[in-house]
PDB file of C-alpha atoms in Angstrom:
ATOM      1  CA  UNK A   1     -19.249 -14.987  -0.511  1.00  0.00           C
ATOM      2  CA  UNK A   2     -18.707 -13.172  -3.591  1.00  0.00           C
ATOM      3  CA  UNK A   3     -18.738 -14.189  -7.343  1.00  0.00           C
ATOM      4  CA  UNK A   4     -17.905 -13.053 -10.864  1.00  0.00           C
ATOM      5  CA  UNK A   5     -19.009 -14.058 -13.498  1.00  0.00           C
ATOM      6  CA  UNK A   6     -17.708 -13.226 -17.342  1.00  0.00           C
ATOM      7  CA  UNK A   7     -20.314 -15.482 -19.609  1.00  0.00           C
ATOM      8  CA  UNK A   8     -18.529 -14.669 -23.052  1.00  0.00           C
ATOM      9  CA  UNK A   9     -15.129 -16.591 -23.115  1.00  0.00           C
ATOM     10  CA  UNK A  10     -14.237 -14.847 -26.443  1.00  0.00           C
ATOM     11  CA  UNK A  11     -14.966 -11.992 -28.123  1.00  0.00           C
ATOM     12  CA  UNK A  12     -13.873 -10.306 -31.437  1.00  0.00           C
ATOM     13  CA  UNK A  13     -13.706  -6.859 -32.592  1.00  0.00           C
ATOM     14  CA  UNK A  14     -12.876  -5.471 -36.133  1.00  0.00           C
ATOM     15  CA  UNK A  15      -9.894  -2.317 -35.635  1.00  0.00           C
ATOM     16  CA  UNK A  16     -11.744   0.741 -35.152  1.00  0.00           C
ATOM     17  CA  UNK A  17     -14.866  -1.017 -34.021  1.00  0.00           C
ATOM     18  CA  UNK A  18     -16.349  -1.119 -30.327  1.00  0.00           C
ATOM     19  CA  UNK A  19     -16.550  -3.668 -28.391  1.00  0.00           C
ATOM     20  CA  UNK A  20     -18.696  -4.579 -24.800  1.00  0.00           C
ATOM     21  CA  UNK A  21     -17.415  -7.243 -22.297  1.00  0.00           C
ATOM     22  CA  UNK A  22     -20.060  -8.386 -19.802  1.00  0.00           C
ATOM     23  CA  UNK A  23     -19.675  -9.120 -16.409  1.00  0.00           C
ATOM     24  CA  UNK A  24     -22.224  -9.539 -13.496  1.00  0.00           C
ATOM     25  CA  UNK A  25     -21.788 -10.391 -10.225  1.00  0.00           C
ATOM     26  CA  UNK A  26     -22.905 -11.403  -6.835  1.00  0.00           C
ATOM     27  CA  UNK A  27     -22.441  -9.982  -3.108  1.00  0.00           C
ATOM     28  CA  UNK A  28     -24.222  -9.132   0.097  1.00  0.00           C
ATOM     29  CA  UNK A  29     -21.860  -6.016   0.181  1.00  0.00           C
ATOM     30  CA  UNK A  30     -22.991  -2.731  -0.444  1.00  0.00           C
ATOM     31  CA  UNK A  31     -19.463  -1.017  -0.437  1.00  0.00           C
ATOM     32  CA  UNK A  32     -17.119  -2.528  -2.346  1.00  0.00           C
ATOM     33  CA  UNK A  33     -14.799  -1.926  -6.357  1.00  0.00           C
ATOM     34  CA  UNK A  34     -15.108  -3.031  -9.380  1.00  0.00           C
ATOM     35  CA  UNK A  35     -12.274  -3.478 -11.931  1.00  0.00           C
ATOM     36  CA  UNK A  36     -11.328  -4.776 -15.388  1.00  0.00           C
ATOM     37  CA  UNK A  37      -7.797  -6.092 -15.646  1.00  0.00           C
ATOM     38  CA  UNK A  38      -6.199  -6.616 -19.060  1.00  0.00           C
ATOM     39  CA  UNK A  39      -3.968  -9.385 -19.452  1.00  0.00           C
ATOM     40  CA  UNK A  40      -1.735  -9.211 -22.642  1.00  0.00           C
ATOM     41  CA  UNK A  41      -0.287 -13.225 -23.580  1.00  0.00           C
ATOM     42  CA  UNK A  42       2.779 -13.624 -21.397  1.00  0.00           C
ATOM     43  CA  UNK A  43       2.716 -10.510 -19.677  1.00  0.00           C
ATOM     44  CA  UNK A  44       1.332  -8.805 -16.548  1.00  0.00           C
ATOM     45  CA  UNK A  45      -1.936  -8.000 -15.443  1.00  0.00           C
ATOM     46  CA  UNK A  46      -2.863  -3.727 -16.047  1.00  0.00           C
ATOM     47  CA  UNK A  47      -5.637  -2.123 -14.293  1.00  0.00           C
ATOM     48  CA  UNK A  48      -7.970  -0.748 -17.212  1.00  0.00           C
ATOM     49  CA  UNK A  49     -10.427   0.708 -14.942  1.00  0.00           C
ATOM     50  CA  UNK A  50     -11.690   1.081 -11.714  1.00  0.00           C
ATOM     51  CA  UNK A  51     -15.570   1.859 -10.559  1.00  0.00           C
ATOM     52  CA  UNK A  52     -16.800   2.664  -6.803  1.00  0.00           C
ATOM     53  CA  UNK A  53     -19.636   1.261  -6.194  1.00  0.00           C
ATOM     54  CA  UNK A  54     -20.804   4.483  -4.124  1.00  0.00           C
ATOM     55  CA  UNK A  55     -20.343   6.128  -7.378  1.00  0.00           C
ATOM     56  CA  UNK A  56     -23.199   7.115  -9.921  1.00  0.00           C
ATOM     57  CA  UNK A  57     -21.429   7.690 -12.289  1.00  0.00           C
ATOM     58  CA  UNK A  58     -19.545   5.655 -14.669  1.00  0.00           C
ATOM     59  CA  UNK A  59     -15.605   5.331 -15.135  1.00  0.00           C
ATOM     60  CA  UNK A  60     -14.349   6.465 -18.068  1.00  0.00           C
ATOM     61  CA  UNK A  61     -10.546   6.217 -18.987  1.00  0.00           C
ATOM     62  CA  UNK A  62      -9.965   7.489 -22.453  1.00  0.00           C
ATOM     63  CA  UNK A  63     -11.529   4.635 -24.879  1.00  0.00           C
ATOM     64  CA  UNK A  64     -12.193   2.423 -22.026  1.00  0.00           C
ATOM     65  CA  UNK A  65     -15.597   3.052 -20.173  1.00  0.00           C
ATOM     66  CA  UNK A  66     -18.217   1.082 -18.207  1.00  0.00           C
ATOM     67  CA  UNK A  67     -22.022   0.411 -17.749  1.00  0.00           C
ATOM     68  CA  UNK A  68     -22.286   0.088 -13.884  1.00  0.00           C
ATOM     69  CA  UNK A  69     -26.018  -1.469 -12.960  1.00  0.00           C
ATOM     70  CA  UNK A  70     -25.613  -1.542  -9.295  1.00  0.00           C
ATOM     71  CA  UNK A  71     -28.929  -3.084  -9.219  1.00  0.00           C
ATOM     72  CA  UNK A  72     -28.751  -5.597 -11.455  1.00  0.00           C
ATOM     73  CA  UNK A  73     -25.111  -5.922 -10.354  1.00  0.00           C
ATOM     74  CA  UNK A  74     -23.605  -5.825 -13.630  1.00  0.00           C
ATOM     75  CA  UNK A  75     -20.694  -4.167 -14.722  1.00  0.00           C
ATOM     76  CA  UNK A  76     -19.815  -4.006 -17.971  1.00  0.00           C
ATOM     77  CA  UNK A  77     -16.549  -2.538 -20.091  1.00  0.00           C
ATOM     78  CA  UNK A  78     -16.951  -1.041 -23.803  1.00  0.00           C
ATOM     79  CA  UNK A  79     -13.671  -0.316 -25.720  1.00  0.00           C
ATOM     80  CA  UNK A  80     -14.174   1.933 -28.305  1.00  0.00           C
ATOM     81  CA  UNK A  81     -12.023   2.405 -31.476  1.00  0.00           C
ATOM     82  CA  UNK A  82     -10.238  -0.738 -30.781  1.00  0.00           C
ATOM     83  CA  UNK A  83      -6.418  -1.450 -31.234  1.00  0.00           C
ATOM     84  CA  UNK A  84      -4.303  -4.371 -32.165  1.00  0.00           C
ATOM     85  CA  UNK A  85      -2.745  -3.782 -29.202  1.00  0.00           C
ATOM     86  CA  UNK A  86      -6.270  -4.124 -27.171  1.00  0.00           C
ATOM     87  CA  UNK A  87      -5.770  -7.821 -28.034  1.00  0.00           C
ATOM     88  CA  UNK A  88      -5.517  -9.369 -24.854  1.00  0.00           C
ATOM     89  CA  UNK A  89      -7.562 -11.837 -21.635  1.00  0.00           C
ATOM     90  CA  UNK A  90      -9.277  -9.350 -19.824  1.00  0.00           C
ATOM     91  CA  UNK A  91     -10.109  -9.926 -16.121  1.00  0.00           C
ATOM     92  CA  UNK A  92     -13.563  -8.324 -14.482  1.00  0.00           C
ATOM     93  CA  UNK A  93     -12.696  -8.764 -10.419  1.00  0.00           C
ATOM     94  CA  UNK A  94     -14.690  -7.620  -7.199  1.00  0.00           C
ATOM     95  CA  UNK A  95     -13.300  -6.220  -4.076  1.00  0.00           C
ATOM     96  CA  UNK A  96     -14.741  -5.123  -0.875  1.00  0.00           C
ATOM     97  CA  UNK A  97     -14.644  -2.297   0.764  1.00  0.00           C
ATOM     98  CA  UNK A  98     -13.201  -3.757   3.932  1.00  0.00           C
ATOM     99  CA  UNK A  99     -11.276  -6.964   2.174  1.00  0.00           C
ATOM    100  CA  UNK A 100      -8.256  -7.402   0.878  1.00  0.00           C
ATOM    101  CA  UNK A 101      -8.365 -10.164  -1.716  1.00  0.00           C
ATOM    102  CA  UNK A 102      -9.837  -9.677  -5.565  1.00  0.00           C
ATOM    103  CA  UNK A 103     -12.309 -11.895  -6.716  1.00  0.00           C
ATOM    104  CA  UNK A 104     -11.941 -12.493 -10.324  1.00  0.00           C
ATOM    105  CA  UNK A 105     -14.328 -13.675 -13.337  1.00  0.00           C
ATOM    106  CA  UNK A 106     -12.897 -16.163 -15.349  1.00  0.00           C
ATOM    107  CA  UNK A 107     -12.149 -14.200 -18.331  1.00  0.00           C
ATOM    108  CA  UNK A 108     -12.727 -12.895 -21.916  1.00  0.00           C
ATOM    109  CA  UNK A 109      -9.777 -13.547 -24.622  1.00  0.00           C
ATOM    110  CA  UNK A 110     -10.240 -10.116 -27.096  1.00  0.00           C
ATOM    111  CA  UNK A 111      -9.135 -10.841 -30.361  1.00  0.00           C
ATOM    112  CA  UNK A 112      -8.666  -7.774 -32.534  1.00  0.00           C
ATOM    113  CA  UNK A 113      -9.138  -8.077 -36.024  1.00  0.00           C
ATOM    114  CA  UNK A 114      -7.060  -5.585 -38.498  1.00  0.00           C
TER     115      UNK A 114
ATOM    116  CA  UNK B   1      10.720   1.754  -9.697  1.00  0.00           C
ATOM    117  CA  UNK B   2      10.409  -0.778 -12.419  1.00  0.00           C
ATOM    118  CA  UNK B   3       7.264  -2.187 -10.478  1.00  0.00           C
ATOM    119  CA  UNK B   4       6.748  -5.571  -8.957  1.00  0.00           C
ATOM    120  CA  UNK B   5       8.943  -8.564  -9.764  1.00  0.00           C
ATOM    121  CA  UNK B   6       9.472 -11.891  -9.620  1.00  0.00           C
ATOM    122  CA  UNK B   7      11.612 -14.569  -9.620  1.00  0.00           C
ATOM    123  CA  UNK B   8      11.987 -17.376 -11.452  1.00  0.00           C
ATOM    124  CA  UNK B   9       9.312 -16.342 -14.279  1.00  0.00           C
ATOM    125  CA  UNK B  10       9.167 -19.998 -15.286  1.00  0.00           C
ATOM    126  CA  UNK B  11      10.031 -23.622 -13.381  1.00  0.00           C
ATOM    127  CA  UNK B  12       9.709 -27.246 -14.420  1.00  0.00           C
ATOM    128  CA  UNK B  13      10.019 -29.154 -11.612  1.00  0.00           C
ATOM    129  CA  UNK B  14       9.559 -33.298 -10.891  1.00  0.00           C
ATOM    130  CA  UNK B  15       6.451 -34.439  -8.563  1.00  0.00           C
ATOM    131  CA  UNK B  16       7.304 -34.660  -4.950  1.00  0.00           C
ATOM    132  CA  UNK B  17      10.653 -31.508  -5.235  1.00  0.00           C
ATOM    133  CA  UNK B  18      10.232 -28.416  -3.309  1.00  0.00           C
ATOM    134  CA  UNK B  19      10.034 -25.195  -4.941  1.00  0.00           C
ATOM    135  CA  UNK B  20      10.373 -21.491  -3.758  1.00  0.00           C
ATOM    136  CA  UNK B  21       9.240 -18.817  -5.260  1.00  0.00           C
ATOM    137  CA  UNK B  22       9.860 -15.183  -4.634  1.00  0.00           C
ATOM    138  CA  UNK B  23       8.322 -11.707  -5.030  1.00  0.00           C
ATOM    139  CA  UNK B  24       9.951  -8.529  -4.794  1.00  0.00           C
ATOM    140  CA  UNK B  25       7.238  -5.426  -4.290  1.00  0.00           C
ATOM    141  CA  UNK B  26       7.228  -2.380  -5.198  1.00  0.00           C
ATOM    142  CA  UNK B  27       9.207  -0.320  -3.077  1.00  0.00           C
ATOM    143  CA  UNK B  28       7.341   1.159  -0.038  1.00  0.00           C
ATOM    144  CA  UNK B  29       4.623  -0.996  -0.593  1.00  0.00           C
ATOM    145  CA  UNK B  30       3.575  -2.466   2.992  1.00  0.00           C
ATOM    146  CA  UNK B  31       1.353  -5.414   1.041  1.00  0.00           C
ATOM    147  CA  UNK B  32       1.839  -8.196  -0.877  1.00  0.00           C
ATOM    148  CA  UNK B  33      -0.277 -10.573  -1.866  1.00  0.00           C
ATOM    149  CA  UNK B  34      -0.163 -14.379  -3.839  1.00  0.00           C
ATOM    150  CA  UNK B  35      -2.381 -15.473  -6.079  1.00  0.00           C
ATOM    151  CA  UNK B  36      -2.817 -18.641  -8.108  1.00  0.00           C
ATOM    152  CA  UNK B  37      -3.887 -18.594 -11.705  1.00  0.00           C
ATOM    153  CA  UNK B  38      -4.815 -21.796 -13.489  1.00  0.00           C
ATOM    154  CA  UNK B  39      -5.149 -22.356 -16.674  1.00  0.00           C
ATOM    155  CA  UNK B  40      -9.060 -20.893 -17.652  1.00  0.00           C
ATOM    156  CA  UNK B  41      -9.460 -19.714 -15.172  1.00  0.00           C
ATOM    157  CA  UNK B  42      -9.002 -15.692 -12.651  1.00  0.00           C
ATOM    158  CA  UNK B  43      -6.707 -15.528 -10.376  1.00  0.00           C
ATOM    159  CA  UNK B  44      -7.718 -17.004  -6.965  1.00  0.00           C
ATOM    160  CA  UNK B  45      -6.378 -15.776  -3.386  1.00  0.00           C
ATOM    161  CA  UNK B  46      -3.431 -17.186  -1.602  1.00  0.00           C
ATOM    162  CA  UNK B  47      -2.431 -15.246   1.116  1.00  0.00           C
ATOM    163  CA  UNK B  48      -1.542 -11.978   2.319  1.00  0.00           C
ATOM    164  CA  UNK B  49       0.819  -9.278   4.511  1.00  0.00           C
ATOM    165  CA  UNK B  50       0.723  -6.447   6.118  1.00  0.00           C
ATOM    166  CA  UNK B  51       4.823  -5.925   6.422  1.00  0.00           C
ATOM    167  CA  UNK B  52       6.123  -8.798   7.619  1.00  0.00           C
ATOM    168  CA  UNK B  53       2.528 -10.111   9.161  1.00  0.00           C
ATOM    169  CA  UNK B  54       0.979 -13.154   7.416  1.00  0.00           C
ATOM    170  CA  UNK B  55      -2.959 -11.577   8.261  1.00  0.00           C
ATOM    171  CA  UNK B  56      -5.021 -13.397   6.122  1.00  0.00           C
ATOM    172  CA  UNK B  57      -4.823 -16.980   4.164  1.00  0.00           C
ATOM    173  CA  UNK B  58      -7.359 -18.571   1.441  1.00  0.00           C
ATOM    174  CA  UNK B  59      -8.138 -22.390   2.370  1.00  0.00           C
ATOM    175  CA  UNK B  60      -6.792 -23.024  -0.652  1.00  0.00           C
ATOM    176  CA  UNK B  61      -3.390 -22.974   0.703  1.00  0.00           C
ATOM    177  CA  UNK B  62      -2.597 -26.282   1.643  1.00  0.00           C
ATOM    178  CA  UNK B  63      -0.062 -27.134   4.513  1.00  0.00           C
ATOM    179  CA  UNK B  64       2.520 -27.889   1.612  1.00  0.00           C
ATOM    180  CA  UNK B  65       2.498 -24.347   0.850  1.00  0.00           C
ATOM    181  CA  UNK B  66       4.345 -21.632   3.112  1.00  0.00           C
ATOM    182  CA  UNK B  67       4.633 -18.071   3.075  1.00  0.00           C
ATOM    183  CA  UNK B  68       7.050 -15.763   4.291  1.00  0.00           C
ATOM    184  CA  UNK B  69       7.870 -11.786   4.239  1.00  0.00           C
ATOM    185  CA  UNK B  70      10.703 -11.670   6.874  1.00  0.00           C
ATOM    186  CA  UNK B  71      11.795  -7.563   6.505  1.00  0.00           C
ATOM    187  CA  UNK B  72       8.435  -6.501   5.672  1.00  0.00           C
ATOM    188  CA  UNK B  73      10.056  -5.882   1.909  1.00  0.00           C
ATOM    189  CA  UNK B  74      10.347  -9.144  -0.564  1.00  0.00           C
ATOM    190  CA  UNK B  75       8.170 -12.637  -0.185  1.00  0.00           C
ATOM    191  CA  UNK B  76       8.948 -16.008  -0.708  1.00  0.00           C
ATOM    192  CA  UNK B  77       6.454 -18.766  -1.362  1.00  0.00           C
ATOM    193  CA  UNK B  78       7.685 -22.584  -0.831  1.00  0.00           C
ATOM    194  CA  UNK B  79       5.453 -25.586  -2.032  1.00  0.00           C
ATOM    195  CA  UNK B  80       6.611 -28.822  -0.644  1.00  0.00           C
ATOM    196  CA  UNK B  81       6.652 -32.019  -2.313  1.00  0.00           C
ATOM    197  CA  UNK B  82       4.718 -30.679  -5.314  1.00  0.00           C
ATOM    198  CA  UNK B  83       1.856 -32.605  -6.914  1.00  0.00           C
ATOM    199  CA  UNK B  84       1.127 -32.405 -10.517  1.00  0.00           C
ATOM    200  CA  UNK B  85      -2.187 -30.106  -9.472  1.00  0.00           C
ATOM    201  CA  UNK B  86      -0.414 -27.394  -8.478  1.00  0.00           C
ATOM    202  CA  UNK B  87       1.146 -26.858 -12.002  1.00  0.00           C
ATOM    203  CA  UNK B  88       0.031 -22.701 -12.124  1.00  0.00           C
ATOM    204  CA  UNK B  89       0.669 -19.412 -12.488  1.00  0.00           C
ATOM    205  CA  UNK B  90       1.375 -17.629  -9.132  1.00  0.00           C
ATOM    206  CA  UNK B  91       1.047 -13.831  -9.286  1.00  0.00           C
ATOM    207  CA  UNK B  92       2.618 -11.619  -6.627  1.00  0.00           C
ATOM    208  CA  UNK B  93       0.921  -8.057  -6.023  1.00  0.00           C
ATOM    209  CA  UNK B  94       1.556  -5.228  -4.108  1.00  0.00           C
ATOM    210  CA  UNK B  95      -0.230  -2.474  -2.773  1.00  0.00           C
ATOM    211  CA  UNK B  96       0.088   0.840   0.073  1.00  0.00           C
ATOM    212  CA  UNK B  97      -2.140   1.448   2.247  1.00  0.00           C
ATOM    213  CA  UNK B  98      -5.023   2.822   2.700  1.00  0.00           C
ATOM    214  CA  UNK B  99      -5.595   2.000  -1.322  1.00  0.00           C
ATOM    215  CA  UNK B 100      -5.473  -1.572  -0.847  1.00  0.00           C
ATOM    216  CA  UNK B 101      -7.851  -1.375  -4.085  1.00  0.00           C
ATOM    217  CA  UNK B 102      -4.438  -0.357  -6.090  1.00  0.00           C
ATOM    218  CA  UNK B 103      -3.126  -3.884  -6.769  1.00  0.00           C
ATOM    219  CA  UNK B 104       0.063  -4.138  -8.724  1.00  0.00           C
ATOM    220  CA  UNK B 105       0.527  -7.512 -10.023  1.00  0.00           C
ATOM    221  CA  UNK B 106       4.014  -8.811 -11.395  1.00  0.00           C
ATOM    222  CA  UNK B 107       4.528 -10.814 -14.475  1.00  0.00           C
ATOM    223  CA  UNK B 108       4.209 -14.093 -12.133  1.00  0.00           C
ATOM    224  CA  UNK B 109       5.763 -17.568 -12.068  1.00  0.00           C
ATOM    225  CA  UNK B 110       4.693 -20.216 -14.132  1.00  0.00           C
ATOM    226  CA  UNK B 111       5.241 -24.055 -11.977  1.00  0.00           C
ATOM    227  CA  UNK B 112       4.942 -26.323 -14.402  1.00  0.00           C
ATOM    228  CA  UNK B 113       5.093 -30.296 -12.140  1.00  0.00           C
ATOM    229  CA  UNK B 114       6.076 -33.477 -14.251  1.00  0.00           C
TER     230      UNK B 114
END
């Protein structure tokens, strides 16, 4: 079975600051995605970024970007120059290669600070 | 294509009523999934189809739950005589394949039992 887990419930970031949300995980897989999912109050879930595990290299998508430790099986996201409108539960979630259903951590609530 | 939507975004209903729920994908999408989203907590697996084919189900629907996708195109999910525990969120997503890993999730339904 898999699992995520996000261990930091809240965070807060100053405007203009960066931020990192952690998120580790567990599987037997050794294909499989990784995502963060941003969850704005009220409104739907947005991909934010997307890693392969078969992939070296980290994602980047523009201030969005991601520490990928296939070994340690961590995987986590760093906003940089944050925005009010970053202010939102964000989602870390595991998929396999082969599956069809997420697996999500229980999320972080980002609170941006002007 | 305004992306995936659904129907009623929020429903108060008494313990022990029936409630349907439905999900329109986006268009050309061949699967749609449910998920339930509790309060605290990621969204958790329902169910899923491949067109009109119910292929895979999570334990944690119950046989007061039911699923349908009749034309392959929009979803409906019923919960029968509704119990105060299944007060949620239920998120609809769709995806094409082969990129199953490109989930679009609606803005969901909020159940709210009394």
């Amino acid at each position: 079975a898999q699992t995520v887990t996000q261990s930091q419930p809240e965070m807060s970031v100053q405007e203009a600051e960066t931020v990192t949300l952690s998120c580790t995980y567990d599987t037997s897989e050794s294909d499989y995605y990784l995502f963060w999912y941003k969850q704005p109050p009220s409104r739907q879930m947005i991909l934010v970024i997307r890693q392969e595990a078969y992939k070296q290299q980290n994602a980047t998508e523009n201030r969005f970007s991601v520490n990928f430790q296939k070994a340690a099986k961590s995987f986590s996201l760093k906003i940089s120059d944050s925005q009010l409108g970053d202010a939102a539960m964000y989602f870390c979630a595991f998929l396999t290669n082969t599956g069809n259903q997420f697996y999500f951590g229980t999320g972080t609530s980002l609170t941006v600070i002007p | 294509d305004t992306g995936v939507s659904q129907n009623p975004r929020h429903k108060i209903t008494k313990r022990g009523q029936n409630v349907t729920f439905r999900c329109d994908p986006i268009s050309e999408h061949n699967r749609l999934y449910w998920y339930r989203q509790t309060l605290g907590q990621g969204p958790e697996f329902l169910t899923y189809f491949q067109n009109e084919a119910q292929l895979e189900k999570s334990r944690l629907l119950s046989d007061r739950f039911s699923a349908e996708r009749p034309k392959g195109s929009f979803s409906t999910l019923e919960i029968q005589r509704t119990e105060q525990g299944d007060s949620a969120m239920y998120l609809c997503a769709s995806s094409s394949s082969p990129h199953t890993y490109e989930q679009y999730f609606g803005p969901g339904t909020r159940l709210t039992v009394t």
